[in-house]
Amino acid sequence: MIRLAGPHQKPEKRRLMHSLFVPVTLVVLMFLVHLLSWLEDWDLVFLGVKPLSWEGLPGILLSPFIHGSWQHLGNNISSLFVLGVALFYFYREIAYRVFPLIYLLAGLWLWFGGRDVWHIGASGLVYGLASFLFVSGIIRRHIPLMALALIVVFWYGSLVWGMFPLAPRLPHSWEGHLWGFVAGLSAAVVYRKEGPQKPPSPFLEEQEEEEEEAEAFWKLPADDKTTKDKNENEL
C-alpha cells in the first residue's frame, strides 16, 4: 500500500533533523575526545575547570568534553542528547541563544564558586538544560511545554540530589551541578518573553474586539456622533 506524505510532514521532518544537529555534534566530539584519551592513555584533567586559577580558565569551554570514565561519559551524553534535542525542537527560535548562555554561565560560575579541585564533565550542561526546560515550561503556562516540563521532572527529577554536598569527599562536582542548574534557571527567566508562548484565549480575543469597537465609537468626532444619533432616531 502506497502512502502519500502530506505537505506538513516535510517541514516537521526538517525541524526534527535541525534539532538533532547540535546535540549529535557535541555527543560525537565528546565520544571522540574520550576515545583518543583512552587509546593513547592521555590524562586530560588539566583541561577541566580549576576555580579561581588561570590554568583552569580554559576549562570553562573545554571541561564538558573531558570525562573520567566510560560510565561518566555514557551518563552525560545520553542525557545531553535527549535534553538537547528537546531544547532545539521545542524552543528552536531561541535555542541558539539559550544553549551558549547556559554553557558559558555554568562554566564561568563554577570557576568562581567551586572547590579548589579540577572539575570535568558535561553534567553542568545537563543540569542547565534540564533546569531550563522545566522552569521555562512552568513560566510560559503553555500546555505542550508544561507537559515537557513534567516529563523532565519524571525522568531527571532525581538529579536534584546531585546539587548538594550531602556527604564529605563526594566523587562528583556538586558545585558544577548546582551552577548548571542556576544557569538554566537564569536563561529561562531572561528569555521568558521570547520563543514559544501560550496562545491567547478565543474568549479574550472576542472581548478585546468588543472593547475596541466600543472605544472606537466613543472616539468618533462630535459631528459624526450627532449624524449617527439622528439617523438612528429617524429609523
Tab-separated table of C-alpha atoms in Angstrom:
chain	number	residue	atom	x	y	z
A	1	MET	CA	0.000	0.000	0.000
A	2	ILE	CA	1.425	3.371	-1.024
A	3	ARG	CA	1.004	6.276	1.376
A	4	LEU	CA	1.327	9.854	0.198
A	5	ALA	CA	3.162	12.218	2.503
A	6	GLY	CA	1.217	15.335	3.397
A	7	PRO	CA	2.725	18.779	2.817
A	8	HIS	CA	3.054	19.311	6.590
A	9	GLN	CA	5.369	16.324	7.038
A	10	LYS	CA	8.374	17.820	5.257
A	11	PRO	CA	8.641	20.933	7.476
A	12	GLU	CA	8.201	18.719	10.537
A	13	LYS	CA	10.954	16.409	9.317
A	14	ARG	CA	13.268	19.365	8.690
A	15	ARG	CA	12.516	20.676	12.156
A	16	LEU	CA	13.410	17.323	13.716
A	17	MET	CA	16.612	16.995	11.705
A	18	HIS	CA	17.584	20.544	12.631
A	19	SER	CA	17.058	19.804	16.313
A	20	LEU	CA	19.478	16.870	16.071
A	21	PHE	CA	22.413	18.801	14.644
A	22	VAL	CA	23.936	20.449	17.737
A	23	PRO	CA	23.291	17.587	20.212
A	24	VAL	CA	24.671	14.955	17.840
A	25	THR	CA	27.726	17.081	17.051
A	26	LEU	CA	28.535	17.552	20.737
A	27	VAL	CA	27.967	13.891	21.571
A	28	VAL	CA	30.253	12.751	18.734
A	29	LEU	CA	33.016	15.181	19.754
A	30	MET	CA	32.821	14.104	23.387
A	31	PHE	CA	32.982	10.459	22.377
A	32	LEU	CA	35.985	11.025	20.101
A	33	VAL	CA	37.890	13.003	22.728
A	34	HIS	CA	37.387	10.294	25.334
A	35	LEU	CA	38.197	7.524	22.857
A	36	LEU	CA	41.506	9.174	21.938
A	37	SER	CA	42.412	9.800	25.565
A	38	TRP	CA	41.602	6.178	26.377
A	39	LEU	CA	43.553	4.738	23.428
A	40	GLU	CA	46.589	6.983	23.953
A	41	ASP	CA	46.376	6.921	27.745
A	42	TRP	CA	46.162	10.697	27.950
A	43	ASP	CA	45.307	12.435	31.178
A	44	LEU	CA	43.224	15.432	30.115
A	45	VAL	CA	42.106	16.538	33.551
A	46	PHE	CA	44.166	19.715	33.127
A	47	LEU	CA	41.572	20.824	30.556
A	48	GLY	CA	38.889	20.989	33.227
A	49	VAL	CA	37.819	23.897	35.409
A	50	LYS	CA	40.016	24.769	38.378
A	51	PRO	CA	38.273	27.603	40.231
A	52	LEU	CA	39.992	30.972	40.593
A	53	SER	CA	43.133	29.878	38.760
A	54	TRP	CA	44.437	30.980	35.372
A	55	GLU	CA	45.282	27.414	34.413
A	56	GLY	CA	41.684	26.362	34.989
A	57	LEU	CA	40.140	29.188	32.985
A	58	PRO	CA	40.135	27.348	29.584
A	59	GLY	CA	38.068	24.661	31.258
A	60	ILE	CA	35.026	26.924	31.062
A	61	LEU	CA	34.874	25.931	27.380
A	62	LEU	CA	36.741	22.629	27.396
A	63	SER	CA	35.655	20.791	30.546
A	64	PRO	CA	32.362	19.427	29.088
A	65	PHE	CA	34.448	17.366	26.646
A	66	ILE	CA	36.581	15.713	29.355
A	67	HIS	CA	35.332	12.669	31.258
A	68	GLY	CA	36.902	10.393	33.824
A	69	SER	CA	35.474	7.077	32.638
A	70	TRP	CA	33.265	5.471	30.018
A	71	GLN	CA	30.428	5.320	32.532
A	72	HIS	CA	30.829	9.020	33.266
A	73	LEU	CA	30.742	9.758	29.542
A	74	GLY	CA	27.758	7.493	28.895
A	75	ASN	CA	25.649	9.032	31.643
A	76	ASN	CA	26.332	12.553	30.412
A	77	ILE	CA	25.979	12.152	26.652
A	78	SER	CA	22.719	10.192	26.889
A	79	SER	CA	21.094	12.937	28.973
A	80	LEU	CA	22.720	15.687	26.922
A	81	PHE	CA	21.360	14.210	23.706
A	82	VAL	CA	17.771	13.889	24.949
A	83	LEU	CA	17.623	17.300	26.620
A	84	GLY	CA	19.482	18.995	23.772
A	85	VAL	CA	17.079	17.666	21.157
A	86	ALA	CA	14.143	18.804	23.300
A	87	LEU	CA	15.611	22.308	23.557
A	88	PHE	CA	16.264	22.717	19.828
A	89	TYR	CA	12.932	21.154	18.867
A	90	PHE	CA	10.533	22.970	21.183
A	91	TYR	CA	12.488	26.232	21.571
A	92	ARG	CA	14.039	26.464	18.108
A	93	GLU	CA	13.501	30.251	17.899
A	94	ILE	CA	15.784	30.940	20.870
A	95	ALA	CA	17.789	27.715	21.242
A	96	TYR	CA	20.934	29.163	19.638
A	97	ARG	CA	20.953	31.886	22.273
A	98	VAL	CA	19.864	29.793	25.239
A	99	PHE	CA	22.365	26.982	24.731
A	100	PRO	CA	25.535	29.151	24.621
A	101	LEU	CA	24.281	31.182	27.577
A	102	ILE	CA	23.820	28.072	29.727
A	103	TYR	CA	27.131	26.660	28.526
A	104	LEU	CA	29.118	29.783	29.412
A	105	LEU	CA	27.338	30.677	32.656
A	106	ALA	CA	27.606	27.149	34.051
A	107	GLY	CA	31.372	27.074	33.453
A	108	LEU	CA	32.025	30.659	34.488
A	109	TRP	CA	30.107	30.454	37.753
A	110	LEU	CA	31.798	27.138	38.538
A	111	TRP	CA	35.170	28.832	38.018
A	112	PHE	CA	34.171	31.496	40.532
A	113	GLY	CA	32.342	29.282	43.025
A	114	GLY	CA	33.771	25.759	43.062
A	115	ARG	CA	36.160	23.849	45.278
A	116	ASP	CA	39.865	24.112	44.552
A	117	VAL	CA	39.980	20.892	42.528
A	118	TRP	CA	39.710	20.003	38.853
A	119	HIS	CA	36.103	19.793	37.644
A	120	ILE	CA	35.440	17.826	34.449
A	121	GLY	CA	32.415	16.546	32.529
A	122	ALA	CA	29.258	17.811	30.855
A	123	SER	CA	26.970	17.281	33.828
A	124	GLY	CA	26.736	21.031	34.500
A	125	LEU	CA	25.391	21.477	30.983
A	126	VAL	CA	22.935	18.612	31.531
A	127	TYR	CA	21.645	20.234	34.715
A	128	GLY	CA	21.343	23.561	32.912
A	129	LEU	CA	19.255	22.115	30.076
A	130	ALA	CA	17.005	20.208	32.483
A	131	SER	CA	16.531	23.338	34.586
A	132	PHE	CA	15.699	25.493	31.571
A	133	LEU	CA	13.164	23.055	30.122
A	134	PHE	CA	11.432	22.637	33.466
A	135	VAL	CA	11.334	26.269	34.602
A	136	SER	CA	10.580	27.659	31.152
A	137	GLY	CA	7.663	25.274	30.679
A	138	ILE	CA	6.142	26.321	34.006
A	139	ILE	CA	6.663	30.052	33.420
A	140	ARG	CA	5.085	30.052	29.959
A	141	ARG	CA	1.987	28.076	31.050
A	142	HIS	CA	1.707	26.601	27.557
A	143	ILE	CA	0.330	23.051	27.733
A	144	PRO	CA	2.872	21.318	25.405
A	145	LEU	CA	5.775	23.000	27.192
A	146	MET	CA	4.307	22.209	30.607
A	147	ALA	CA	3.966	18.573	29.527
A	148	LEU	CA	7.625	18.632	28.516
A	149	ALA	CA	8.500	20.093	31.930
A	150	LEU	CA	6.669	17.236	33.656
A	151	ILE	CA	8.489	14.672	31.513
A	152	VAL	CA	11.807	16.261	32.508
A	153	VAL	CA	10.828	16.031	36.174
A	154	PHE	CA	9.765	12.403	35.738
A	155	TRP	CA	12.982	11.316	34.035
A	156	TYR	CA	15.510	13.631	35.639
A	157	GLY	CA	13.924	14.690	38.933
A	158	SER	CA	16.441	12.649	40.909
A	159	LEU	CA	19.199	14.908	39.589
A	160	VAL	CA	18.275	17.434	42.265
A	161	TRP	CA	20.142	15.415	44.906
A	162	GLY	CA	23.378	15.860	42.971
A	163	MET	CA	23.370	19.628	43.579
A	164	PHE	CA	24.090	19.467	47.304
A	165	PRO	CA	27.092	18.331	49.388
A	166	LEU	CA	25.232	15.516	51.118
A	167	ALA	CA	28.417	13.682	52.058
A	168	PRO	CA	32.096	14.550	52.539
A	169	ARG	CA	34.501	13.959	49.654
A	170	LEU	CA	31.870	13.393	47.017
A	171	PRO	CA	33.225	11.844	43.787
A	172	HIS	CA	31.230	14.240	41.632
A	173	SER	CA	31.232	18.011	41.309
A	174	TRP	CA	28.068	19.052	43.122
A	175	GLU	CA	29.074	22.686	42.504
A	176	GLY	CA	29.092	22.071	38.757
A	177	HIS	CA	25.604	20.597	39.021
A	178	LEU	CA	24.353	23.474	41.145
A	179	TRP	CA	25.749	26.241	38.940
A	180	GLY	CA	24.490	24.470	35.831
A	181	PHE	CA	21.004	24.380	37.335
A	182	VAL	CA	21.196	28.082	38.229
A	183	ALA	CA	22.400	28.892	34.701
A	184	GLY	CA	19.398	27.110	33.171
A	185	LEU	CA	17.025	28.845	35.559
A	186	SER	CA	18.545	32.221	34.686
A	187	ALA	CA	18.209	31.561	30.949
A	188	ALA	CA	14.546	30.596	31.438
A	189	VAL	CA	13.857	33.912	33.172
A	190	VAL	CA	15.860	36.016	30.705
A	191	TYR	CA	14.107	34.549	27.643
A	192	ARG	CA	10.670	34.057	29.221
A	193	LYS	CA	9.029	36.502	26.775
A	194	GLU	CA	10.757	35.119	23.682
A	195	GLY	CA	10.211	31.909	21.787
A	196	PRO	CA	7.018	29.819	22.036
A	197	GLN	CA	4.259	31.394	24.116
A	198	LYS	CA	0.837	30.421	25.383
A	199	PRO	CA	-1.722	31.216	22.639
A	200	PRO	CA	-4.352	33.820	23.574
A	201	SER	CA	-7.796	32.612	24.609
A	202	PRO	CA	-10.516	32.973	21.908
A	203	PHE	CA	-12.844	34.405	24.581
A	204	LEU	CA	-10.329	37.101	25.441
A	205	GLU	CA	-9.859	37.928	21.748
A	206	GLU	CA	-13.630	38.422	21.294
A	207	GLN	CA	-13.783	40.563	24.426
A	208	GLU	CA	-10.884	42.716	23.210
A	209	GLU	CA	-12.568	43.185	19.818
A	210	GLU	CA	-15.800	44.318	21.502
A	211	GLU	CA	-13.881	46.746	23.695
A	212	GLU	CA	-12.061	48.136	20.663
A	213	GLU	CA	-15.364	48.659	18.811
A	214	ALA	CA	-16.870	50.438	21.807
A	215	GLU	CA	-13.785	52.583	22.218
A	216	ALA	CA	-13.822	53.449	18.509
A	217	PHE	CA	-17.428	54.660	18.816
A	218	TRP	CA	-16.688	56.957	21.739
A	219	LYS	CA	-13.754	58.406	19.841
A	220	LEU	CA	-15.926	59.489	16.893
A	221	PRO	CA	-15.976	63.240	16.186
A	222	ALA	CA	-18.937	65.137	17.614
A	223	ASP	CA	-20.482	65.711	14.149
A	224	ASP	CA	-20.292	62.002	13.316
A	225	LYS	CA	-21.960	61.111	16.586
A	226	THR	CA	-24.746	63.630	16.008
A	227	THR	CA	-25.327	62.322	12.477
A	228	LYS	CA	-25.340	58.747	13.724
A	229	ASP	CA	-27.821	59.570	16.523
A	230	LYS	CA	-30.053	61.436	14.050
A	231	ASN	CA	-30.107	58.512	11.660
A	232	GLU	CA	-30.977	56.150	14.476
A	233	ASN	CA	-33.862	58.402	15.577
A	234	GLU	CA	-35.212	58.565	12.029
A	235	LEU	CA	-35.259	54.788	11.871
